[in-house]
XYZ file of C-alpha atoms in Angstrom:
384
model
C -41.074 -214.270 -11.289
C -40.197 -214.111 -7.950
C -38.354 -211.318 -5.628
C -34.412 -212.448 -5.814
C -34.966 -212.390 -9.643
C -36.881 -209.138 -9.583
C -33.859 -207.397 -7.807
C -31.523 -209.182 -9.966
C -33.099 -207.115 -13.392
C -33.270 -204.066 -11.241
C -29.342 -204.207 -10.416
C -28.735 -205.461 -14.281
C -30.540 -202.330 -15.538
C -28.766 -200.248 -12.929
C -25.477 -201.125 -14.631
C -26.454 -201.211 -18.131
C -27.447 -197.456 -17.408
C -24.148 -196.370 -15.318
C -21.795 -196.421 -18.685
C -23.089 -193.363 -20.413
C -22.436 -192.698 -24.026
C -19.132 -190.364 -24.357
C -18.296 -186.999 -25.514
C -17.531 -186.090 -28.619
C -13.910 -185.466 -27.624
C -12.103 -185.003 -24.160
C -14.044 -187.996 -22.539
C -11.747 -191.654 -21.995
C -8.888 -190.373 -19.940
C -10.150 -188.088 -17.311
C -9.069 -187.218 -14.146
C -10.307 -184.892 -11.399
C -9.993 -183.177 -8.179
C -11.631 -180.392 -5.910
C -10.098 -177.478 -4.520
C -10.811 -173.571 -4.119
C -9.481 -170.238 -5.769
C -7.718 -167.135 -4.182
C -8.142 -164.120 -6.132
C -5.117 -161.638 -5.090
C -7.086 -158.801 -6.069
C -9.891 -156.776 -6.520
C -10.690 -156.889 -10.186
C -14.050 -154.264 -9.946
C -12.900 -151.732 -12.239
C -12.572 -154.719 -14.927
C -15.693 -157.045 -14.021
C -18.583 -157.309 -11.658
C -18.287 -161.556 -11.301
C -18.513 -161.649 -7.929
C -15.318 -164.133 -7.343
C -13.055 -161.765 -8.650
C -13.721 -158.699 -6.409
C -10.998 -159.091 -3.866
C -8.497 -161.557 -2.047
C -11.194 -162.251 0.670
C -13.343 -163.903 -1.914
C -12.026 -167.749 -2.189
C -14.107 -170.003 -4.240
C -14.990 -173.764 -4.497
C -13.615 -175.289 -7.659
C -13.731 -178.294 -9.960
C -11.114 -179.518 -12.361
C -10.868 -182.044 -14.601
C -8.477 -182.946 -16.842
C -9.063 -185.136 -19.992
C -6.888 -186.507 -23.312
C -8.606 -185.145 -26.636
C -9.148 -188.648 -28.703
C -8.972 -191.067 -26.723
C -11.794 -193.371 -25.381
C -11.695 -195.330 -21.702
C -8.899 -197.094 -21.110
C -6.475 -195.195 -22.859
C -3.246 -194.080 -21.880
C -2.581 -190.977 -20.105
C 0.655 -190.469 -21.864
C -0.120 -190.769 -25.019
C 1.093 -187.932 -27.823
C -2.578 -185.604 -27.636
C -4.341 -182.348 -26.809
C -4.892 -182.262 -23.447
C -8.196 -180.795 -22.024
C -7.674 -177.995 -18.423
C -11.591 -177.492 -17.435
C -12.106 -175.438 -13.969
C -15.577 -175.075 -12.735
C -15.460 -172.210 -10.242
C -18.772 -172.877 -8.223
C -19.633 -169.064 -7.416
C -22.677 -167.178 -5.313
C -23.909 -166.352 -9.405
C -23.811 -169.667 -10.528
C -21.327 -171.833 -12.381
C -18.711 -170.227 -14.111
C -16.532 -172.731 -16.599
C -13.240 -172.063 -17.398
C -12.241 -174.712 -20.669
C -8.584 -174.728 -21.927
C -6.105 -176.820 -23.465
C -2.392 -177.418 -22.377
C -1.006 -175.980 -25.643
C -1.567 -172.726 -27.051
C -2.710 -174.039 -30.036
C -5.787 -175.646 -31.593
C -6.221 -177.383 -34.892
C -8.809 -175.345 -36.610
C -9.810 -172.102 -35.808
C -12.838 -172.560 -38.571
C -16.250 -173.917 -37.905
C -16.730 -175.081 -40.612
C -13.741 -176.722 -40.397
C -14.957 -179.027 -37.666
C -16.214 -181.754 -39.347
C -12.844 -182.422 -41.340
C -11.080 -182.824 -37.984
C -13.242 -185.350 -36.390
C -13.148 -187.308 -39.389
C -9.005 -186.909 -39.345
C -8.917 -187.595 -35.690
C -11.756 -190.726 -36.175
C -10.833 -194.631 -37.027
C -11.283 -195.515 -40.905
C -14.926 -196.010 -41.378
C -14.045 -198.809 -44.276
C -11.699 -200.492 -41.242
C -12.439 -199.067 -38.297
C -8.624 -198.933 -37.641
C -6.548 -196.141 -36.894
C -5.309 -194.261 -40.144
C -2.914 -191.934 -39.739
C -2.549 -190.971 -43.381
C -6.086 -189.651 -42.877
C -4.392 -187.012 -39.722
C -1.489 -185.720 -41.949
C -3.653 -185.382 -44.840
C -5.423 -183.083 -42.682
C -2.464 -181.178 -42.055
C -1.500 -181.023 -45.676
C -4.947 -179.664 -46.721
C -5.589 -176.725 -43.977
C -2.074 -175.721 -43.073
C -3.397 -172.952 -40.544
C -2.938 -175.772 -38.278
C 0.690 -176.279 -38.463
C 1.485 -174.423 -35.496
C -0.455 -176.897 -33.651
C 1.037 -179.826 -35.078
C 4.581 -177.979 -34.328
C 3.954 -177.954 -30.851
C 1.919 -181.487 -30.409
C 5.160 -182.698 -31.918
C 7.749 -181.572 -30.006
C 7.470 -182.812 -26.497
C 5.332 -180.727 -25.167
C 2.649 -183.307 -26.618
C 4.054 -186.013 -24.522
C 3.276 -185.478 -20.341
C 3.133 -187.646 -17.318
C 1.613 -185.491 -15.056
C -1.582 -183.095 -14.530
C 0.393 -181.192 -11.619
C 2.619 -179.724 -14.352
C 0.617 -178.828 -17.000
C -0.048 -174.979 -18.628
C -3.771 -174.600 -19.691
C -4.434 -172.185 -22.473
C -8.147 -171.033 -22.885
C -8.597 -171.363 -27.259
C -10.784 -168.502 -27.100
C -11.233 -164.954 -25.582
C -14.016 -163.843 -23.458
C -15.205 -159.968 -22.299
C -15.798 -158.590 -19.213
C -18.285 -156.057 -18.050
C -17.969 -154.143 -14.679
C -20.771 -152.671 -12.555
C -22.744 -149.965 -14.054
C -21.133 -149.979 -17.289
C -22.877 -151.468 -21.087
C -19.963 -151.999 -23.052
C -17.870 -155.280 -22.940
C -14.306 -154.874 -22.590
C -11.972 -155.726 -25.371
C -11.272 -159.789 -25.887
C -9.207 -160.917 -22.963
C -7.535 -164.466 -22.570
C -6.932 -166.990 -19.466
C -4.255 -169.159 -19.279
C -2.944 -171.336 -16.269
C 0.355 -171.465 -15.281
C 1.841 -174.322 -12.637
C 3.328 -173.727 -9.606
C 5.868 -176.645 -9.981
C 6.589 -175.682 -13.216
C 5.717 -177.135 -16.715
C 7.461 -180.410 -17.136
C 6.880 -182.903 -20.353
C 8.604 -186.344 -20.991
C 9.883 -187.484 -24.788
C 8.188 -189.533 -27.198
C 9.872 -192.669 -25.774
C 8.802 -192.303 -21.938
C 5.563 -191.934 -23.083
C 5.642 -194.912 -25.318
C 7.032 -197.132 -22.389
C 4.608 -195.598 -19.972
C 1.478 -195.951 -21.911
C 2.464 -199.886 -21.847
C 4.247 -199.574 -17.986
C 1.149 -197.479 -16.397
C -1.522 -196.302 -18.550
C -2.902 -194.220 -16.064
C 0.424 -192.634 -14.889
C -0.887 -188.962 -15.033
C -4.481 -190.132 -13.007
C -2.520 -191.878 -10.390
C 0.323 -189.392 -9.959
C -2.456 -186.378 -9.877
C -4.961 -188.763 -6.891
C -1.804 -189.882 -5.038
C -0.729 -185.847 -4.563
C -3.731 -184.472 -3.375
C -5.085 -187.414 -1.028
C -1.275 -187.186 0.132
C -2.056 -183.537 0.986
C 0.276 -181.850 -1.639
C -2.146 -179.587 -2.806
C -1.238 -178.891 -6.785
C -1.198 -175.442 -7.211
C -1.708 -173.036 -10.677
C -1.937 -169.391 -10.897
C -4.210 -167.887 -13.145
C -3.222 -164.895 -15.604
C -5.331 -162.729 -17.833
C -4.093 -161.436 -21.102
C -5.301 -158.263 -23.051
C -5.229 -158.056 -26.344
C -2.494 -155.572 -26.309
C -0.406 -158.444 -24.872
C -0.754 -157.146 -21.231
C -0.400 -160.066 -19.182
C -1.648 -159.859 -15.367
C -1.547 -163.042 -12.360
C -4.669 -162.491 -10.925
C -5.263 -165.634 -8.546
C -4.131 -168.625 -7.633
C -5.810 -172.414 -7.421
C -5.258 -175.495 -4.848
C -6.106 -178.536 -5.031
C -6.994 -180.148 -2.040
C -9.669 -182.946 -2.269
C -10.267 -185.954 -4.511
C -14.061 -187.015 -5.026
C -15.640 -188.877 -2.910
C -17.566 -190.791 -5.787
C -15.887 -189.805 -8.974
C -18.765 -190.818 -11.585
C -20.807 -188.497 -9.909
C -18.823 -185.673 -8.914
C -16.410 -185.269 -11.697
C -17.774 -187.100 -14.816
C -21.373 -186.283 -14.369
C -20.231 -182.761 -15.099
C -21.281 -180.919 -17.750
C -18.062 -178.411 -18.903
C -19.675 -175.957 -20.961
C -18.595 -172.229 -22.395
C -21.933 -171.165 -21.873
C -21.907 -171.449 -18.613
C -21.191 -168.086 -17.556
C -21.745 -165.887 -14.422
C -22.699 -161.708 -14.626
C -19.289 -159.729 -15.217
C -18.296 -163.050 -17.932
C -19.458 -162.501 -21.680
C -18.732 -164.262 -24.635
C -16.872 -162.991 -27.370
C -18.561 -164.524 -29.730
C -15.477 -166.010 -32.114
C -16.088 -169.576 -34.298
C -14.998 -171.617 -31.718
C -16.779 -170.173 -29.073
C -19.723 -170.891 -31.269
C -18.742 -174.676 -31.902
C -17.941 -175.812 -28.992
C -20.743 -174.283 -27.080
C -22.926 -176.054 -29.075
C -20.803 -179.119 -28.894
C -21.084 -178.983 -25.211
C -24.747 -178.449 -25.102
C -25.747 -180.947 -27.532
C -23.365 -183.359 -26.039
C -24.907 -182.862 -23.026
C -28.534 -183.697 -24.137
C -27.474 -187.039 -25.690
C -25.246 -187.806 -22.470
C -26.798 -186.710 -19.842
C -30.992 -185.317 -20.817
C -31.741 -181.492 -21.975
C -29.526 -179.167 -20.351
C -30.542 -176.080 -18.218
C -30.415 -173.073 -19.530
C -29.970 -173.784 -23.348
C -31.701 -171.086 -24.201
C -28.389 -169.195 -23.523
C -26.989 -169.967 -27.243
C -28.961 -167.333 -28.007
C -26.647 -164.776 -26.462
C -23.997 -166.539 -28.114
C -25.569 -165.817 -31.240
C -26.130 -162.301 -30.515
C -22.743 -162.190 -28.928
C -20.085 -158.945 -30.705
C -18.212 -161.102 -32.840
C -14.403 -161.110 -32.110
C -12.137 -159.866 -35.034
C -10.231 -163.060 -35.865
C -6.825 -163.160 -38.214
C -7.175 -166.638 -40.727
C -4.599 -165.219 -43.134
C -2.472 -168.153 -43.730
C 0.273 -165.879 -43.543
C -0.564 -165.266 -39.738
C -0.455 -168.931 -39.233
C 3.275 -169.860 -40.779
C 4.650 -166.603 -38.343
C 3.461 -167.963 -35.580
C 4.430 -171.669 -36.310
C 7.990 -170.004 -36.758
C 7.602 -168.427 -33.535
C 7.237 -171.786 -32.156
C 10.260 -172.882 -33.882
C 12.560 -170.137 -33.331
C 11.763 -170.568 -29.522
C 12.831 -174.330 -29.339
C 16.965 -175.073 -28.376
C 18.744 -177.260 -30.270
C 17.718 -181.126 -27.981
C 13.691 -179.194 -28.663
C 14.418 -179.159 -32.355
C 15.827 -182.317 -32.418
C 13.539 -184.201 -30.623
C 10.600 -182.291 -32.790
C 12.269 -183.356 -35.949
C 12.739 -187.075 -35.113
C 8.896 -187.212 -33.856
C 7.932 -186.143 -37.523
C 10.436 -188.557 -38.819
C 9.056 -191.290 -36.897
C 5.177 -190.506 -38.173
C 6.355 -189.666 -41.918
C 8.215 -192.717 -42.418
C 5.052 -194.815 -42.965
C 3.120 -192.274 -45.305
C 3.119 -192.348 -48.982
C 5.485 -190.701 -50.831
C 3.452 -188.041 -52.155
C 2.048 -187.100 -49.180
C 5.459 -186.907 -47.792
C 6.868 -184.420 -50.228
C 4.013 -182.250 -49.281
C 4.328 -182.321 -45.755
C 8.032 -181.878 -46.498
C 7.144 -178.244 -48.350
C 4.932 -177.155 -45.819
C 7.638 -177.606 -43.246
C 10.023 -176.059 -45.552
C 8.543 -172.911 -45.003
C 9.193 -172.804 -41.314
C 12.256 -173.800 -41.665
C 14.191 -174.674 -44.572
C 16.759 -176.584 -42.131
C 14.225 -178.940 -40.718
C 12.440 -179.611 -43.529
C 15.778 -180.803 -45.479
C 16.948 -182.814 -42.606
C 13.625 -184.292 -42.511
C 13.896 -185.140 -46.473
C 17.615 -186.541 -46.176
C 16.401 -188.896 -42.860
C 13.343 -189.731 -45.794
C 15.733 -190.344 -48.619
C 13.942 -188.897 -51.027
């Protein structure tokens, strides 16, 4: 075999090895950008991590932004959970920042886990999507209702990154200098400085065929054009205490994306001192999500000895009485205008028009119990 055809294996090999496999979930529809962090104070009396101890300390950052279920190639506009990760690249280390742009997950049970990704997953007897399998979900673990409230409305439908909340799904503690307790559970969520904008159902149905990657392009084209996105970052006690307490920019897109952005490992464990775990189920699942994900993506992971403090982690007191669930879900509700409720109620219509009767009248009930009025207008659109 002779040189030319030497170097042609060599390149062949180099591309068969530059698709990696994906994650389990957040992985097709990425986008990312770099940028830093202003703190606006001094946060010592809370928490020793060394970026939060005063307005002086500005810190590199790394943000990507991701659909849930949905592989390469597919549309950015799509009705999903969208994924808010922030790497804040500090003197301690890597500190990773994961949240969602609702407040809302599906499950809030581990064990719960492995009925989503088969609700979320193409029909193994098909391989098509079934979306009787997704409601059916729904139906059988109504704790996620407030979830599927929100997903529904429009606030499940976006075309842009730059205006998108981020929610952290679980808490964390912090520890200041000199002291051995944690603090009580505290939550992060992001807030836009352009404000949170969504589109309806039918934008995002003519945009997923018009420009798939609407949200990638619109978030590249503002920050190469020097428009520097901007979120501020609040903290949350559990008394409900909410406090801003920086602010990030976005100012740079990769120079080589695959390496800088999607070669990134986005990981709760990866923590920095001052940063604890609280140790709740979903902490616990999607660290080791993350971390396993990780080996089979990218090789064995540094540091994955740190489950262990995970493990050992105070566990967070956590409310999974169904009764919490169906307030909050008519939280949601009561919160929406009338065009909100509308467009919420002809979303569902839309889905529940192709499901089985049975499952319908189900749905139908659970809905009920939010609200009697949408669940009747829903059954009267139904005829049944």
């Amino acid at each position: 075999m002779d040189q030319r055809n030497l170097g042609i294996i060599r390149q062949i090999s180099e591309w068969n090895r530059k698709k990696r496999p994906e994650r389990l979930f957040f992985e097709g529809c990425g986008a990312g950008a770099q940028g830093v962090f202003e703190p606006y104070m001094n946060l010592q009396e809370e928490t020793k991590a060394d970026f939060l101890q005063g307005p002086e300390k500005e810190v590199p950052v790394t943000v990507r932004f991701s659909r849930m279920n949905a592989g390469r190639g597919g549309a950015d506009t799509v009705r999903d959970l969208r994924g808010f990760s922030v790497r804040f690249h500090t003197k301690d280390g890597a500190f990773d920042l994961l949240s969602l742009h609702l407040p809302e997950f599906y499950i809030r049970k581990a064990e719960e886990f492995s009925d989503l990704v088969n609700a979320l997953s193409p029909d193994p007897a098909s391989g098509l999507t079934n979306r009787e399998l997704y409601w059916i979900f729904l139906a059988d673990h109504p704790e996620s209702l407030p979830c599927f409230l929100l997903l529904f409305s429009d606030r499940g439908t976006i075309k842009s990154y730059r205006h998108m909340e981020g929610y952290s799904p679980y808490a964390y503690r912090l520890k200041a200098e000199g002291t051995e307790k944690a603090s009580e559970p505290v939550f992060f969520f992001w807030k836009p400085d352009l404000g949170a904008r969504t589109i309806t159902g039918r934008e995002a149905e003519f945009l997923s065929g018009f420009d798939p990657e609407a949200a990638r392009r619109d978030l590249n084209e503002a920050v190469a054009g020097g428009e520097e996105p901007s979120w501020q970052l609040w903290m949350r006690k559990t008394d409900g205490e909410a406090v801003c307490i920086g602010r990030m920019r976005l100012t740079k897109v990769p120079d080589n994306y695959e390496a800088e952005i999607e070669r990134l490992n986005f990981s709760p464990l990866h923590l920095v001192p001052g940063i604890e775990l609280s140790g709740d189920e979903m902490q616990m699942m999607m660290a080791f999500a993350c971390e396993d994900g990780q080996r089979y993506r990218l090789g064995e992971p540094d540091g994955s000895s740190a489950l262990l403090s995970l493990l050992a982690a105070e566990k967070a007191r956590q409310d999974f009485e169904p009764e919490h669930f169906l307030k909050r879900a008519q939280m949601y509700y009561g919160e929406m205008n009338g065009d909100e409720r509308d467009a919420l109620a002809g979303n569902l219509a839309e889905e529940f028009l192709f499901l089985d009767e049975p499952l319908q009248v189900r749905l139908l009930a659970l809905l009920k119990r939010v609200d009697k009025g949408l669940g009747e207008a829903l059954e009267q659109w139904l005829k049944l």
